[in-house]
PDB file of C-alpha atoms in Angstrom:
ATOM      1  CA  GLN G 422     -14.051   3.774  -4.423  1.00 86.00           C
ATOM      2  CA  VAL G 423     -10.669   3.979  -5.964  1.00 89.00           C
ATOM      3  CA  GLN G 424      -8.241   1.554  -4.947  1.00 93.00           C
ATOM      4  CA  LEU G 425      -4.716   1.156  -6.029  1.00 95.00           C
ATOM      5  CA  VAL G 426      -2.804  -2.139  -5.712  1.00 96.00           C
ATOM      6  CA  GLU G 427       1.055  -2.523  -5.908  1.00 97.00           C
ATOM      7  CA  SER G 428       2.764  -5.706  -6.359  1.00 97.00           C
ATOM      8  CA  GLY G 429       6.529  -6.652  -7.366  1.00 97.00           C
ATOM      9  CA  GLY G 430       8.136  -5.815  -4.053  1.00 95.00           C
ATOM     10  CA  GLY G 431      10.788  -8.136  -2.445  1.00 97.00           C
ATOM     11  CA  LEU G 432      13.990  -8.741  -1.185  1.00 98.00           C
ATOM     12  CA  VAL G 433      16.975  -8.383  -3.662  1.00 98.00           C
ATOM     13  CA  GLN G 434      20.699  -8.205  -3.230  1.00 98.00           C
ATOM     14  CA  SER G 435      22.366  -4.736  -3.991  1.00 98.00           C
ATOM     15  CA  GLY G 436      23.082  -4.360  -7.629  1.00 98.00           C
ATOM     16  CA  GLY G 437      19.908  -6.425  -8.580  1.00 98.00           C
ATOM     17  CA  SER G 438      16.641  -5.342 -10.129  1.00 98.00           C
ATOM     18  CA  LEU G 439      13.200  -5.516  -9.326  1.00 98.00           C
ATOM     19  CA  ARG G 440       9.733  -4.161 -11.119  1.00 98.00           C
ATOM     20  CA  LEU G 441       7.062  -2.617  -9.370  1.00 98.00           C
ATOM     21  CA  SER G 442       3.513  -2.765 -10.839  1.00 98.00           C
ATOM     22  CA  CYS G 443       0.220  -0.530  -9.496  1.00 97.00           C
ATOM     23  CA  ALA G 444      -3.245  -1.429 -10.949  1.00 95.00           C
ATOM     24  CA  ALA G 445      -6.010   1.057 -10.280  1.00 94.00           C
ATOM     25  CA  SER G 446      -9.951  -0.230  -9.879  1.00 90.00           C
ATOM     26  CA  GLY G 447     -12.758   1.666  -9.001  1.00 88.00           C
ATOM     27  CA  THR G 448     -12.735   4.292 -11.422  1.00 88.00           C
ATOM     28  CA  VAL G 449     -13.030   4.961 -15.230  1.00 83.00           C
ATOM     29  CA  ILE G 450     -11.165   8.408 -15.211  1.00 87.00           C
ATOM     30  CA  ARG G 451      -7.575   8.513 -15.828  1.00 89.00           C
ATOM     31  CA  LEU G 452      -5.493   9.185 -12.897  1.00 91.00           C
ATOM     32  CA  SER G 453      -3.171  11.841 -13.514  1.00 90.00           C
ATOM     33  CA  PRO G 454      -0.270  12.599 -12.642  1.00 95.00           C
ATOM     34  CA  MET G 455       0.614   9.167 -11.291  1.00 96.00           C
ATOM     35  CA  GLY G 456       3.437   8.359  -9.094  1.00 97.00           C
ATOM     36  CA  TRP G 457       5.667   6.415  -6.849  1.00 98.00           C
ATOM     37  CA  TYR G 458       6.698   7.461  -3.282  1.00 98.00           C
ATOM     38  CA  ARG G 459       8.725   5.680  -0.981  1.00 98.00           C
ATOM     39  CA  GLN G 460       9.042   5.616   2.811  1.00 98.00           C
ATOM     40  CA  ALA G 461      12.132   4.360   4.586  1.00 97.00           C
ATOM     41  CA  PRO G 462      11.984   3.286   8.513  1.00 92.00           C
ATOM     42  CA  GLY G 463      12.346   6.473  10.421  1.00 94.00           C
ATOM     43  CA  LYS G 464      12.033   8.826   7.407  1.00 97.00           C
ATOM     44  CA  GLN G 465       9.520  10.668   5.602  1.00 97.00           C
ATOM     45  CA  ARG G 466       7.664   9.658   2.467  1.00 97.00           C
ATOM     46  CA  GLU G 467       9.360  10.978  -0.775  1.00 97.00           C
ATOM     47  CA  LEU G 468       8.585  11.037  -4.147  1.00 98.00           C
ATOM     48  CA  VAL G 469      10.509   8.706  -6.567  1.00 98.00           C
ATOM     49  CA  ALA G 470       9.033   9.332  -9.793  1.00 98.00           C
ATOM     50  CA  SER G 471       6.177  10.784 -11.517  1.00 97.00           C
ATOM     51  CA  ILE G 472       4.818  10.787 -14.682  1.00 97.00           C
ATOM     52  CA  THR G 473       1.674  13.435 -16.309  1.00 94.00           C
ATOM     53  CA  SER G 474      -0.824  12.877 -18.768  1.00 91.00           C
ATOM     54  CA  ASP G 475       1.502  14.077 -21.424  1.00 93.00           C
ATOM     55  CA  ASP G 476       3.980  11.827 -20.055  1.00 92.00           C
ATOM     56  CA  THR G 477       6.193  13.873 -18.929  1.00 96.00           C
ATOM     57  CA  VAL G 478       8.535  12.306 -16.154  1.00 97.00           C
ATOM     58  CA  THR G 479      10.263  13.424 -12.944  1.00 97.00           C
ATOM     59  CA  TYR G 480      12.809  11.765 -10.788  1.00 98.00           C
ATOM     60  CA  ALA G 481      14.379  11.966  -7.727  1.00 98.00           C
ATOM     61  CA  ASP G 482      18.055  12.790  -7.987  1.00 98.00           C
ATOM     62  CA  SER G 483      18.979   9.563  -5.808  1.00 98.00           C
ATOM     63  CA  VAL G 484      17.325   7.336  -8.354  1.00 98.00           C
ATOM     64  CA  LYS G 485      18.276   9.043 -11.763  1.00 98.00           C
ATOM     65  CA  GLY G 486      19.812   7.008 -14.140  1.00 98.00           C
ATOM     66  CA  ARG G 487      18.282   3.851 -12.194  1.00 98.00           C
ATOM     67  CA  PHE G 488      14.836   3.936 -12.244  1.00 98.00           C
ATOM     68  CA  THR G 489      12.211   4.199 -15.240  1.00 98.00           C
ATOM     69  CA  ILE G 490       8.578   4.965 -14.495  1.00 98.00           C
ATOM     70  CA  SER G 491       5.981   3.761 -17.171  1.00 96.00           C
ATOM     71  CA  ARG G 492       2.327   3.704 -17.500  1.00 94.00           C
ATOM     72  CA  GLY G 493       0.942   0.610 -18.926  1.00 91.00           C
ATOM     73  CA  ASN G 494      -1.280   0.054 -22.014  1.00 88.00           C
ATOM     74  CA  VAL G 495      -4.337  -0.778 -19.587  1.00 89.00           C
ATOM     75  CA  GLN G 496      -5.622   2.365 -18.263  1.00 90.00           C
ATOM     76  CA  ASN G 497      -4.362   3.119 -14.659  1.00 92.00           C
ATOM     77  CA  THR G 498      -1.524   1.055 -14.568  1.00 95.00           C
ATOM     78  CA  LEU G 499       1.688   1.979 -13.647  1.00 97.00           C
ATOM     79  CA  TYR G 500       5.453   0.562 -13.659  1.00 98.00           C
ATOM     80  CA  LEU G 501       8.649   1.220 -11.685  1.00 98.00           C
ATOM     81  CA  GLN G 502      11.960  -0.413 -13.225  1.00 98.00           C
ATOM     82  CA  MET G 503      14.617  -0.564 -10.390  1.00 98.00           C
ATOM     83  CA  ASN G 504      18.095  -1.250 -11.743  1.00 98.00           C
ATOM     84  CA  ALA G 505      21.192  -1.095  -9.806  1.00 98.00           C
ATOM     85  CA  LEU G 506      19.410  -1.348  -6.565  1.00 98.00           C
ATOM     86  CA  LYS G 507      21.339  -0.045  -3.588  1.00 98.00           C
ATOM     87  CA  ARG G 508      20.730  -0.643   0.281  1.00 97.00           C
ATOM     88  CA  GLU G 509      19.387   3.063   0.549  1.00 97.00           C
ATOM     89  CA  ASP G 510      16.370   2.166  -1.961  1.00 98.00           C
ATOM     90  CA  THR G 511      15.281  -0.056   0.947  1.00 98.00           C
ATOM     91  CA  ALA G 512      11.490   1.294   1.874  1.00 98.00           C
ATOM     92  CA  VAL G 513       7.708   0.638   1.209  1.00 98.00           C
ATOM     93  CA  TYR G 514       7.080   1.890  -1.946  1.00 98.00           C
ATOM     94  CA  TYR G 515       3.948   3.352  -2.669  1.00 98.00           C
ATOM     95  CA  CYS G 516       1.790   3.904  -5.831  1.00 97.00           C
ATOM     96  CA  ALA G 517      -0.255   7.197  -6.189  1.00 97.00           C
ATOM     97  CA  GLY G 518      -2.607   8.513  -8.781  1.00 95.00           C
ATOM     98  CA  ASN G 519      -4.711  11.985  -8.663  1.00 92.00           C
ATOM     99  CA  ARG G 520      -8.277  11.742  -9.563  1.00 89.00           C
ATOM    100  CA  LEU G 521     -10.172  14.917  -9.908  1.00 86.00           C
ATOM    101  CA  GLY G 522      -7.879  16.876  -7.664  1.00 84.00           C
ATOM    102  CA  ALA G 523      -7.816  14.084  -4.956  1.00 88.00           C
ATOM    103  CA  ASP G 524      -4.984  11.769  -4.453  1.00 91.00           C
ATOM    104  CA  CYS G 525      -5.373   8.199  -4.286  1.00 94.00           C
ATOM    105  CA  TRP G 526      -2.853   5.914  -2.357  1.00 96.00           C
ATOM    106  CA  GLY G 527      -2.069   2.203  -2.540  1.00 96.00           C
ATOM    107  CA  GLN G 528      -1.137   0.446   0.791  1.00 96.00           C
ATOM    108  CA  GLY G 529       2.634   0.018  -0.258  1.00 97.00           C
ATOM    109  CA  ALA G 530       4.924  -2.813  -1.289  1.00 98.00           C
ATOM    110  CA  GLN G 531       8.128  -3.628   0.657  1.00 98.00           C
ATOM    111  CA  VAL G 532      11.628  -3.357  -1.093  1.00 98.00           C
ATOM    112  CA  ILE G 533      14.519  -4.534   1.125  1.00 98.00           C
ATOM    113  CA  VAL G 534      18.129  -4.703  -0.482  1.00 98.00           C
ATOM    114  CA  SER G 535      20.473  -6.505   1.081  1.00 97.00           C
ATOM    115  CA  SER G 536      24.403  -5.936   0.666  1.00 89.00           C
TER     116      SER G 536
END
């Protein structure tokens, strides 16, 4: 069974930075694409950033220029560097990866940005 575990969330002041990490276990198959999603209170889950097997990246307009998605050296690890955080970035952030056509999800990491 594939498991994705996020870490690195927390409380940060507006303008600050956080780095989220995601590690997958239970599979030797490379997950692709992989991505970060977020869900703010009362809102739908939305795509923040994604990366394909050839390292093509996509960002939501709201985070372009501030967030950077990257893969780790260890297979099926994923990072999200978040800079210049804003209060509207407050949400639960989820790591996701596609394995043989099936999406796998982590349980989420809370990010709270205070003013």
